[in-house]
């Protein structure tokens, strides 16, 4: 869990955010053990739909597989203890010393996530935007926003075998493509 208000000053000294690499499939273990040591973590996740046998299953997967962010007050907490934390592979460092991440990067990511760290859907979609379906049987399909009505229902156009098909979807099922 994270608290965006804590991006400010803590105890008179600024907390800096660093990038850590966790061991394969150990993000929960690393997060739990870092919290026990008093470190604040931020692991942005996104909902991913995949096909399992004959049904579709939605899971929360890290936005940056293998990595999470940790807040360290370098004046109060020794950052070297992070490397020996169970579940953590290493604190990403350059020339033997960790480099703090820009505060704007972390705050921007936090603003795009809810309180549990789940990435929120983009707030503004416009007609004609190219979007990717995130969930459901059409996950990973690229489609076009056809219309957005007054009740914020979104209609998209799919191109199936040369024929256009119109379908209504929720905004949290879509992600703008670049």
mmCIF file of C-alpha atoms in Angstrom:
data_model
loop_
_atom_site.group_PDB
_atom_site.id
_atom_site.type_symbol
_atom_site.label_atom_id
_atom_site.label_comp_id
_atom_site.label_asym_id
_atom_site.label_seq_id
_atom_site.Cartn_x
_atom_site.Cartn_y
_atom_site.Cartn_z
ATOM 1 C CA UNK A 1 0.000 0.000 0.000
ATOM 2 C CA UNK A 2 1.110 3.540 -0.576
ATOM 3 C CA UNK A 3 0.018 6.955 0.505
ATOM 4 C CA UNK A 4 0.498 9.784 -1.965
ATOM 5 C CA UNK A 5 0.486 12.363 0.838
ATOM 6 C CA UNK A 6 3.649 10.707 2.182
ATOM 7 C CA UNK A 7 5.511 11.874 -0.896
ATOM 8 C CA UNK A 8 6.018 15.062 1.065
ATOM 9 C CA UNK A 9 8.523 15.468 3.874
ATOM 10 C CA UNK A 10 8.748 12.740 6.511
ATOM 11 C CA UNK A 11 10.392 13.555 9.806
ATOM 12 C CA UNK A 12 11.997 16.662 8.377
ATOM 13 C CA UNK A 13 13.954 14.651 5.799
ATOM 14 C CA UNK A 14 12.835 13.768 2.287
ATOM 15 C CA UNK A 15 12.121 10.152 1.446
ATOM 16 C CA UNK A 16 13.526 9.056 -1.885
ATOM 17 C CA UNK A 17 12.097 6.332 -4.102
ATOM 18 C CA UNK A 18 14.349 3.616 -5.446
ATOM 19 C CA UNK A 19 13.837 0.716 -7.819
ATOM 20 C CA UNK A 20 14.251 -2.835 -6.559
ATOM 21 C CA UNK A 21 14.260 -6.088 -8.445
ATOM 22 C CA UNK A 22 12.389 -8.917 -6.759
ATOM 23 C CA UNK A 23 12.910 -12.633 -7.234
ATOM 24 C CA UNK A 24 10.644 -14.417 -9.763
ATOM 25 C CA UNK A 25 7.013 -14.490 -8.540
ATOM 26 C CA UNK A 26 8.059 -13.096 -5.143
ATOM 27 C CA UNK A 27 6.531 -9.620 -5.224
ATOM 28 C CA UNK A 28 4.115 -10.380 -2.358
ATOM 29 C CA UNK A 29 6.882 -11.902 -0.234
ATOM 30 C CA UNK A 30 9.249 -8.999 -0.898
ATOM 31 C CA UNK A 31 6.508 -6.445 -0.206
ATOM 32 C CA UNK A 32 5.523 -8.116 3.079
ATOM 33 C CA UNK A 33 9.120 -8.330 4.322
ATOM 34 C CA UNK A 34 9.938 -4.755 3.347
ATOM 35 C CA UNK A 35 6.844 -3.535 5.221
ATOM 36 C CA UNK A 36 7.969 -5.485 8.306
ATOM 37 C CA UNK A 37 11.230 -3.537 8.190
ATOM 38 C CA UNK A 38 9.378 -0.209 7.984
ATOM 39 C CA UNK A 39 9.876 0.509 4.283
ATOM 40 C CA UNK A 40 7.023 1.824 2.154
ATOM 41 C CA UNK A 41 6.568 0.085 -1.191
ATOM 42 C CA UNK A 42 4.704 0.833 -4.393
ATOM 43 C CA UNK A 43 3.917 -1.933 -6.862
ATOM 44 C CA UNK A 44 1.700 -0.724 -9.711
ATOM 45 C CA UNK A 45 -0.376 -3.600 -11.121
ATOM 46 C CA UNK A 46 -2.719 -3.966 -14.068
ATOM 47 C CA UNK A 47 -5.587 -6.319 -14.721
ATOM 48 C CA UNK A 48 -4.667 -8.898 -17.367
ATOM 49 C CA UNK A 49 -7.091 -11.358 -18.928
ATOM 50 C CA UNK A 50 -5.825 -14.650 -20.266
ATOM 51 C CA UNK A 51 -7.402 -17.778 -21.575
ATOM 52 C CA UNK A 52 -7.200 -20.791 -19.274
ATOM 53 C CA UNK A 53 -8.645 -23.959 -20.796
ATOM 54 C CA UNK A 54 -12.044 -22.915 -22.174
ATOM 55 C CA UNK A 55 -12.607 -19.847 -19.972
ATOM 56 C CA UNK A 56 -11.084 -16.435 -19.420
ATOM 57 C CA UNK A 57 -9.357 -15.579 -16.155
ATOM 58 C CA UNK A 58 -8.436 -12.074 -14.948
ATOM 59 C CA UNK A 59 -5.324 -11.606 -12.833
ATOM 60 C CA UNK A 60 -3.455 -8.640 -11.426
ATOM 61 C CA UNK A 61 0.096 -8.580 -12.783
ATOM 62 C CA UNK A 62 2.885 -6.092 -12.011
ATOM 63 C CA UNK A 63 3.041 -3.233 -14.505
ATOM 64 C CA UNK A 64 6.834 -3.594 -14.537
ATOM 65 C CA UNK A 65 7.435 -7.353 -14.224
ATOM 66 C CA UNK A 66 10.203 -8.107 -11.760
ATOM 67 C CA UNK A 67 10.423 -4.591 -10.307
ATOM 68 C CA UNK A 68 8.812 -2.456 -7.602
ATOM 69 C CA UNK A 69 9.520 0.857 -5.935
ATOM 70 C CA UNK A 70 10.602 1.350 -2.331
ATOM 71 C CA UNK A 71 10.706 4.564 -0.307
ATOM 72 C CA UNK A 72 13.799 5.021 1.814
ATOM 73 C CA UNK A 73 14.722 7.844 4.154
ATOM 74 C CA UNK A 74 18.466 7.553 3.638
ATOM 75 C CA UNK A 75 19.131 9.488 6.854
ATOM 76 C CA UNK A 76 17.123 7.112 9.069
ATOM 77 C CA UNK A 77 17.078 3.725 7.348
ATOM 78 C CA UNK A 78 20.101 1.951 5.939
ATOM 79 C CA UNK A 79 19.296 1.092 2.321
ATOM 80 C CA UNK A 80 21.781 -1.813 2.352
ATOM 81 C CA UNK A 81 19.316 -3.921 4.363
ATOM 82 C CA UNK A 82 17.007 -4.040 1.329
ATOM 83 C CA UNK A 83 19.390 -6.347 -0.575
ATOM 84 C CA UNK A 84 19.208 -8.968 2.192
ATOM 85 C CA UNK A 85 15.403 -8.880 2.432
ATOM 86 C CA UNK A 86 13.687 -12.191 1.646
ATOM 87 C CA UNK A 87 12.051 -11.981 -1.774
ATOM 88 C CA UNK A 88 14.254 -9.124 -2.982
ATOM 89 C CA UNK A 89 16.889 -9.878 -5.581
ATOM 90 C CA UNK A 90 18.663 -6.508 -5.445
ATOM 91 C CA UNK A 91 18.327 -2.788 -5.130
ATOM 92 C CA UNK A 92 19.010 -1.413 -8.600
ATOM 93 C CA UNK A 93 22.177 0.629 -8.345
ATOM 94 C CA UNK A 94 24.698 2.342 -10.568
ATOM 95 C CA UNK A 95 28.411 2.193 -9.780
ATOM 96 C CA UNK A 96 27.638 0.487 -6.463
ATOM 97 C CA UNK A 97 25.246 3.142 -5.205
ATOM 98 C CA UNK A 98 21.447 3.353 -5.633
ATOM 99 C CA UNK A 99 20.168 6.360 -7.532
ATOM 100 C CA UNK A 100 16.891 7.951 -6.392
ATOM 101 C CA UNK A 101 14.112 8.110 -8.969
ATOM 102 C CA UNK A 102 12.552 11.444 -9.950
ATOM 103 C CA UNK A 103 9.686 12.296 -7.621
ATOM 104 C CA UNK A 104 7.555 13.371 -10.617
ATOM 105 C CA UNK A 105 7.801 9.859 -12.078
ATOM 106 C CA UNK A 106 6.582 8.155 -8.899
ATOM 107 C CA UNK A 107 3.857 10.714 -8.151
ATOM 108 C CA UNK A 108 2.628 10.482 -11.770
ATOM 109 C CA UNK A 109 2.380 6.696 -11.505
ATOM 110 C CA UNK A 110 0.621 6.920 -8.141
ATOM 111 C CA UNK A 111 -1.942 9.344 -9.534
ATOM 112 C CA UNK A 112 -2.767 6.862 -12.322
ATOM 113 C CA UNK A 113 -3.443 4.090 -9.752
ATOM 114 C CA UNK A 114 -6.100 3.493 -7.118
ATOM 115 C CA UNK A 115 -5.295 3.014 -3.393
ATOM 116 C CA UNK A 116 -4.325 -0.640 -3.891
ATOM 117 C CA UNK A 117 -1.928 0.196 -6.734
ATOM 118 C CA UNK A 118 -4.160 -1.003 -9.592
ATOM 119 C CA UNK A 119 -3.713 1.016 -12.767
ATOM 120 C CA UNK A 120 -6.846 3.017 -13.580
ATOM 121 C CA UNK A 121 -8.332 3.316 -17.037
ATOM 122 C CA UNK A 122 -7.593 6.513 -18.941
ATOM 123 C CA UNK A 123 -10.101 9.220 -18.116
ATOM 124 C CA UNK A 124 -10.531 10.729 -21.521
ATOM 125 C CA UNK A 125 -11.352 8.674 -24.560
ATOM 126 C CA UNK A 126 -12.480 10.345 -27.736
ATOM 127 C CA UNK A 127 -14.287 9.108 -30.794
ATOM 128 C CA UNK A 128 -11.854 7.672 -33.308
ATOM 129 C CA UNK A 129 -9.205 6.754 -30.693
ATOM 130 C CA UNK A 130 -7.393 3.479 -31.233
ATOM 131 C CA UNK A 131 -7.753 1.361 -28.072
ATOM 132 C CA UNK A 132 -6.734 -2.066 -26.830
ATOM 133 C CA UNK A 133 -9.190 -4.342 -25.015
ATOM 134 C CA UNK A 134 -7.763 -5.316 -21.612
ATOM 135 C CA UNK A 135 -10.278 -7.885 -20.377
ATOM 136 C CA UNK A 136 -12.848 -10.360 -21.585
ATOM 137 C CA UNK A 137 -12.831 -12.634 -24.602
ATOM 138 C CA UNK A 138 -11.460 -9.834 -26.807
ATOM 139 C CA UNK A 139 -8.433 -9.110 -24.607
ATOM 140 C CA UNK A 140 -5.462 -7.745 -26.588
ATOM 141 C CA UNK A 141 -7.651 -6.842 -29.599
ATOM 142 C CA UNK A 142 -7.025 -3.395 -31.064
ATOM 143 C CA UNK A 143 -10.221 -1.557 -31.960
ATOM 144 C CA UNK A 144 -11.564 1.956 -32.571
ATOM 145 C CA UNK A 145 -13.873 4.040 -30.354
ATOM 146 C CA UNK A 146 -17.044 4.637 -32.375
ATOM 147 C CA UNK A 147 -19.180 6.743 -30.022
ATOM 148 C CA UNK A 148 -19.410 7.802 -26.385
ATOM 149 C CA UNK A 149 -22.945 8.618 -25.290
ATOM 150 C CA UNK A 150 -24.131 10.971 -22.532
ATOM 151 C CA UNK A 151 -24.154 8.156 -19.950
ATOM 152 C CA UNK A 152 -20.441 7.529 -20.698
ATOM 153 C CA UNK A 153 -21.194 4.211 -22.417
ATOM 154 C CA UNK A 154 -18.479 3.489 -24.931
ATOM 155 C CA UNK A 155 -19.166 1.808 -28.258
ATOM 156 C CA UNK A 156 -16.243 0.337 -30.202
ATOM 157 C CA UNK A 157 -15.957 -1.036 -33.721
ATOM 158 C CA UNK A 158 -14.323 -4.422 -34.254
ATOM 159 C CA UNK A 159 -13.195 -5.580 -37.664
ATOM 160 C CA UNK A 160 -13.995 -9.304 -37.941
ATOM 161 C CA UNK A 161 -13.160 -10.954 -41.244
ATOM 162 C CA UNK A 162 -13.704 -7.740 -43.176
ATOM 163 C CA UNK A 163 -16.996 -6.918 -41.456
ATOM 164 C CA UNK A 164 -17.437 -4.144 -38.850
ATOM 165 C CA UNK A 165 -19.124 -5.163 -35.596
ATOM 166 C CA UNK A 166 -20.220 -2.612 -32.972
ATOM 167 C CA UNK A 167 -20.014 -3.482 -29.264
ATOM 168 C CA UNK A 168 -20.535 -1.637 -25.966
ATOM 169 C CA UNK A 169 -17.709 -1.833 -23.407
ATOM 170 C CA UNK A 170 -16.818 -0.251 -20.071
ATOM 171 C CA UNK A 171 -14.042 2.353 -19.922
ATOM 172 C CA UNK A 172 -11.954 0.222 -17.552
ATOM 173 C CA UNK A 173 -11.744 -2.466 -20.244
ATOM 174 C CA UNK A 174 -9.893 -0.138 -22.629
ATOM 175 C CA UNK A 175 -6.402 1.259 -22.880
ATOM 176 C CA UNK A 176 -5.285 3.880 -25.387
ATOM 177 C CA UNK A 177 -2.738 2.610 -27.887
ATOM 178 C CA UNK A 178 0.124 4.773 -29.024
#
